Short mmCIF file of C-alpha atoms in Angstrom, two decimals:
data_model
loop_
_atom_site.label_atom_id
_atom_site.label_comp_id
_atom_site.label_asym_id
_atom_site.label_seq_id
_atom_site.Cartn_x
_atom_site.Cartn_y
_atom_site.Cartn_z
CA UNK B 15 -15.85 -88.59 12.19
CA UNK B 16 -13.56 -86.10 10.40
CA UNK B 17 -12.93 -82.51 10.77
CA UNK B 18 -15.01 -81.33 8.30
CA UNK B 19 -17.95 -83.65 9.13
CA UNK B 20 -17.62 -82.04 12.56
CA UNK B 21 -18.15 -79.24 10.98
CA UNK B 22 -21.05 -79.15 9.11
CA UNK B 23 -23.13 -79.57 11.92
CA UNK B 24 -22.56 -76.08 13.04
CA UNK B 25 -24.41 -73.18 12.35
CA UNK B 26 -23.17 -70.94 9.44
CA UNK B 27 -20.63 -68.49 10.82
CA UNK B 28 -21.70 -65.29 11.09
CA UNK B 29 -20.38 -61.43 12.46
CA UNK B 30 -22.01 -58.72 13.86
CA UNK B 31 -20.35 -55.62 13.66
CA UNK B 32 -20.82 -52.71 16.29
CA UNK B 33 -22.91 -49.93 15.22
CA UNK B 34 -21.48 -46.93 13.90
CA UNK B 35 -21.70 -44.13 16.31
CA UNK B 36 -23.37 -41.13 14.85
CA UNK B 37 -21.49 -39.10 12.69
CA UNK B 38 -21.16 -35.11 13.38
CA UNK B 39 -22.13 -34.31 10.48
CA UNK B 40 -25.81 -36.09 11.20
CA UNK B 41 -25.28 -34.01 14.65
CA UNK B 42 -24.50 -30.84 13.09
CA UNK B 43 -27.86 -31.50 10.27
CA UNK B 44 -30.10 -31.06 13.42
CA UNK B 45 -28.92 -27.39 13.96
CA UNK B 46 -28.82 -26.19 10.27
CA UNK B 47 -31.83 -24.54 8.34
CA UNK B 48 -30.10 -26.19 4.89
CA UNK B 49 -30.10 -29.81 6.92
CA UNK B 50 -27.90 -32.01 4.68
CA UNK B 51 -27.49 -29.97 1.57
CA UNK B 52 -24.05 -28.16 1.52
CA UNK B 53 -23.22 -25.24 -1.15
CA UNK B 54 -19.99 -23.87 -2.14
CA UNK B 55 -19.61 -20.04 -2.60
CA UNK B 56 -17.39 -17.09 -3.81
CA UNK B 57 -17.41 -16.34 -0.39
CA UNK B 58 -15.98 -19.54 1.06
CA UNK B 59 -12.85 -18.28 -0.45
CA UNK B 60 -11.82 -21.43 -1.49
CA UNK B 61 -10.25 -22.33 -5.13
CA UNK B 62 -9.32 -24.94 -7.08
CA UNK B 63 -5.22 -25.34 -8.57
CA UNK B 64 -5.42 -25.96 -12.79
CA UNK B 65 -2.06 -26.85 -14.81
CA UNK B 66 -2.36 -25.39 -18.40
CA UNK B 67 0.38 -27.98 -20.60
CA UNK B 68 1.65 -26.99 -24.07
CA UNK B 69 1.10 -30.04 -26.43
CA UNK B 70 2.14 -28.04 -29.52
CA UNK B 71 2.58 -24.65 -30.91
CA UNK B 72 -1.11 -24.41 -31.48
CA UNK B 73 -2.36 -26.78 -28.33
CA UNK B 74 -2.70 -26.79 -24.31
CA UNK B 75 -4.63 -28.88 -22.02
CA UNK B 76 -5.86 -28.12 -18.88
CA UNK B 77 -5.99 -30.76 -15.97
CA UNK B 78 -6.11 -30.49 -12.10
CA UNK B 79 -2.83 -30.70 -10.28
CA UNK B 80 -4.37 -33.23 -8.38
CA UNK B 81 -4.62 -35.52 -11.41
CA UNK B 82 -2.66 -35.04 -14.62
CA UNK B 83 -5.51 -36.74 -16.84
CA UNK B 84 -6.36 -33.80 -19.19
CA UNK B 85 -9.88 -32.09 -18.67
CA UNK B 86 -10.15 -29.51 -21.95
CA UNK B 87 -7.78 -28.78 -24.69
CA UNK B 88 -7.19 -25.47 -26.13
CA UNK B 89 -6.91 -24.86 -29.84
CA UNK B 90 -5.20 -21.64 -31.46
CA UNK B 91 -6.57 -21.57 -34.89
CA UNK B 92 -6.13 -19.30 -37.73
CA UNK B 93 -8.40 -20.80 -40.53
CA UNK B 94 -10.96 -18.51 -42.13
CA UNK B 95 -13.90 -20.92 -41.04
CA UNK B 96 -12.97 -20.73 -38.13
CA UNK B 97 -15.28 -20.38 -34.92
CA UNK B 98 -13.11 -18.06 -32.94
CA UNK B 99 -9.32 -17.83 -33.06
CA UNK B 100 -8.94 -19.52 -29.24
CA UNK B 101 -11.26 -22.34 -28.77
CA UNK B 102 -11.80 -24.63 -25.62
CA UNK B 103 -13.24 -28.52 -26.12
CA UNK B 104 -13.85 -31.27 -23.99
CA UNK B 105 -10.59 -33.48 -23.96
CA UNK B 106 -12.59 -36.76 -23.93
CA UNK B 107 -14.55 -36.49 -26.96
CA UNK B 108 -12.59 -34.47 -30.03
CA UNK B 109 -15.85 -34.53 -32.02
CA UNK B 110 -17.98 -32.43 -30.17
CA UNK B 111 -17.57 -28.54 -31.35
CA UNK B 112 -15.89 -26.14 -29.14
CA UNK B 113 -17.58 -25.20 -25.99
CA UNK B 114 -16.10 -21.81 -25.43
CA UNK B 115 -14.46 -19.18 -27.99
CA UNK B 116 -12.62 -16.30 -28.17
CA UNK B 117 -12.62 -13.79 -31.26
CA UNK B 118 -9.48 -11.44 -31.48
CA UNK B 119 -9.90 -7.72 -32.82
CA UNK B 120 -8.63 -6.90 -36.66
CA UNK B 121 -7.56 -3.34 -34.95
CA UNK B 122 -6.19 -4.89 -31.29
CA UNK B 123 -4.48 -1.20 -31.08
CA UNK B 124 -8.70 0.54 -31.62
CA UNK B 125 -9.55 2.44 -28.81
CA UNK B 126 -12.79 2.38 -30.39
CA UNK B 127 -13.06 -1.71 -30.51
CA UNK B 128 -13.16 -4.11 -27.68
CA UNK B 129 -9.83 -6.20 -28.24
CA UNK B 130 -11.63 -9.98 -28.31
CA UNK B 131 -14.78 -10.97 -27.76
CA UNK B 132 -15.97 -14.11 -25.30
CA UNK B 133 -18.68 -17.01 -25.63
CA UNK B 134 -18.65 -19.35 -23.18
CA UNK B 135 -21.84 -21.13 -23.96
CA UNK B 136 -21.98 -22.84 -27.54
CA UNK B 137 -20.08 -20.10 -29.47
CA UNK B 138 -20.72 -22.19 -33.34
CA UNK B 139 -24.57 -20.89 -33.02
CA UNK B 140 -25.84 -18.12 -34.86
CA UNK B 141 -27.16 -16.55 -31.68
CA UNK B 142 -24.10 -16.97 -29.24
CA UNK B 143 -23.58 -14.32 -27.12
CA UNK B 144 -20.50 -12.35 -27.31
CA UNK B 145 -18.98 -10.08 -24.24
CA UNK B 146 -16.47 -7.53 -25.49
CA UNK B 147 -12.64 -7.53 -23.34
CA UNK B 148 -11.43 -4.39 -23.65
CA UNK B 149 -8.24 -2.55 -22.89
CA UNK B 150 -8.00 0.51 -20.48
CA UNK B 151 -5.37 2.69 -19.14
CA UNK B 152 -4.18 2.06 -15.83
CA UNK B 153 -1.69 3.70 -13.61
CA UNK B 154 1.51 1.95 -14.42
CA UNK B 155 0.30 -0.38 -16.76
CA UNK B 156 -1.79 -2.56 -13.89
CA UNK B 157 -4.92 -2.79 -14.74
CA UNK B 158 -5.24 -3.10 -18.09
CA UNK B 159 -7.81 -5.54 -19.77
CA UNK B 160 -11.81 -5.20 -18.29
CA UNK B 161 -15.04 -7.46 -19.36
CA UNK B 162 -18.00 -8.05 -17.45
CA UNK B 163 -17.65 -11.97 -17.11
CA UNK B 164 -20.94 -14.18 -16.00
CA UNK B 165 -20.59 -15.39 -12.21
CA UNK B 166 -22.61 -17.19 -9.91
CA UNK B 167 -22.64 -15.13 -6.93
CA UNK B 168 -25.20 -17.13 -4.44
CA UNK B 169 -25.20 -20.70 -4.71
CA UNK B 170 -28.54 -22.15 -6.86
CA UNK B 171 -29.10 -18.70 -8.47
CA UNK B 172 -27.85 -18.44 -12.06
CA UNK B 173 -24.82 -16.75 -13.35
CA UNK B 174 -24.87 -12.85 -14.26
CA UNK B 175 -21.94 -10.74 -15.75
CA UNK B 176 -19.68 -8.68 -13.55
CA UNK B 177 -17.02 -6.53 -14.47
CA UNK B 178 -13.64 -7.59 -13.74
CA UNK B 179 -9.90 -6.37 -14.08
CA UNK B 180 -7.02 -7.69 -15.21
CA UNK B 181 -3.54 -7.30 -13.34
CA UNK B 182 -1.00 -7.92 -15.84
CA UNK B 183 1.50 -5.41 -16.06
CA UNK B 184 5.08 -5.59 -15.34
CA UNK B 185 5.49 -4.97 -11.38
CA UNK B 186 2.87 -8.17 -11.82
CA UNK B 187 5.32 -10.26 -13.44
CA UNK B 188 5.26 -13.76 -13.98
CA UNK B 189 1.83 -13.49 -12.46
CA UNK B 190 -1.63 -12.65 -14.54
CA UNK B 191 -4.66 -11.58 -11.48
CA UNK B 192 -7.98 -11.05 -12.01
CA UNK B 193 -9.72 -8.56 -9.40
CA UNK B 194 -13.56 -8.47 -8.67
CA UNK B 195 -14.45 -4.95 -9.40
CA UNK B 196 -16.48 -2.77 -7.06
CA UNK B 197 -17.80 -4.26 -3.18
CA UNK B 198 -18.07 -7.67 -2.69
CA UNK B 199 -21.45 -9.26 -2.81
CA UNK B 200 -23.38 -8.03 0.26
CA UNK B 201 -20.63 -5.95 1.52
CA UNK B 202 -22.23 -2.85 1.57
CA UNK B 203 -20.49 0.07 -0.63
CA UNK B 204 -19.25 2.34 2.22
CA UNK B 205 -17.10 -0.50 3.19
CA UNK B 206 -15.45 -0.44 0.03
CA UNK B 207 -12.21 1.02 -0.67
CA UNK B 208 -10.63 -0.02 -4.48
CA UNK B 209 -7.28 1.24 -3.17
CA UNK B 210 -7.65 -1.13 -0.68
CA UNK B 211 -8.51 -4.70 -2.04
CA UNK B 212 -7.02 -7.60 -0.31
CA UNK B 213 -6.61 -11.69 -1.53
CA UNK B 214 -10.07 -11.52 -1.35
CA UNK B 215 -10.57 -9.63 -4.33
CA UNK B 216 -8.58 -11.72 -6.26
CA UNK B 217 -10.88 -14.53 -8.23
CA UNK B 218 -7.96 -15.80 -10.35
CA UNK B 219 -4.17 -16.03 -10.74
CA UNK B 220 -1.67 -17.53 -13.49
CA UNK B 221 1.68 -18.03 -12.57
CA UNK B 222 3.63 -18.25 -15.69
CA UNK B 223 5.98 -21.14 -15.82
CA UNK B 224 9.20 -18.94 -16.60
CA UNK B 225 11.88 -21.37 -17.98
CA UNK B 226 11.29 -24.70 -20.17
CA UNK B 227 13.41 -26.89 -17.84
CA UNK B 228 10.61 -26.94 -14.94
CA UNK B 229 7.77 -25.84 -13.19
CA UNK B 230 3.78 -25.12 -14.29
CA UNK B 231 2.08 -23.00 -15.86
CA UNK B 232 -0.50 -22.79 -12.55
CA UNK B 233 -3.58 -21.23 -12.47
CA UNK B 234 -5.32 -20.65 -8.94
CA UNK B 235 -9.31 -20.15 -9.49
CA UNK B 236 -12.06 -19.54 -6.95
CA UNK B 237 -14.33 -22.11 -6.72
CA UNK B 238 -17.87 -21.97 -6.50
CA UNK B 239 -18.28 -18.97 -9.98
CA UNK B 240 -19.55 -21.63 -12.14
CA UNK B 241 -18.20 -22.67 -15.17
CA UNK B 242 -18.78 -20.07 -17.24
CA UNK B 243 -16.52 -17.76 -15.37
CA UNK B 244 -13.90 -20.57 -15.37
CA UNK B 245 -13.43 -20.72 -19.38
CA UNK B 246 -13.77 -16.85 -19.38
CA UNK B 247 -10.63 -16.80 -17.03
CA UNK B 248 -9.07 -19.33 -19.27
CA UNK B 249 -10.13 -17.50 -22.40
CA UNK B 250 -9.02 -14.03 -21.65
CA UNK B 251 -5.64 -14.98 -20.18
CA UNK B 252 -4.66 -16.32 -23.98
CA UNK B 253 -6.05 -13.38 -25.43
CA UNK B 254 -3.66 -11.13 -23.14
CA UNK B 255 -1.09 -13.45 -23.87
CA UNK B 256 -1.25 -13.13 -27.59
CA UNK B 257 -2.01 -9.15 -27.07
CA UNK B 258 1.20 -8.80 -25.28
CA UNK B 259 3.07 -11.09 -28.07
CA UNK B 260 3.68 -14.00 -25.54
CA UNK B 261 2.52 -17.32 -24.93
CA UNK B 262 3.22 -20.25 -22.45
CA UNK B 263 6.23 -22.34 -22.51
#
């Protein structure tokens, strides 16, 4: 009798795997009103890191630092038929129109006009909403630009505009920082001191690449604020760079 014949009379092989112990997440869920629902809030103080890579004199790409695959494409446009002077496109589909755009003022030195207007939702539509980015006089050239940016402050709620200030003066180089103006959500006004805003008030930071030989144009951005907030940050950074006659390398 062959070995194969002997094996054919045996029952089919099966392996019993031990039951896995209940995870700590399952145990924790029984003690949470939210159950299995997990959210990300701006008050969690978590951040994402993005890189901005210059592809040409008028084109840049945005990717996560953990994955070099481009997510968005930024175009500096000079055509008279443009939707905006600075436009953001999805990198995955070049046939789609811009998802966000910025229009530069024809009179950038005017004190009665905004330096630019920003649109973060369907800028090609005739009824698109455009928000102003204004230059303001700041002490020691610190808070030079202000705008009301749509931001999600409570998970599950719609984005609502809140005023932010950019810190882009010589004291902060090579960093550009976006600061929340006023008390944070659910913080009493009596506990807020504008001159003592800590890192929890910094919602985005650009660390500019200072030499072609190495480094990155690195953007740190607060997680949970919503896509419109993130697109606004990128557009306003490029507007400010333009107004300062500077470019990312």
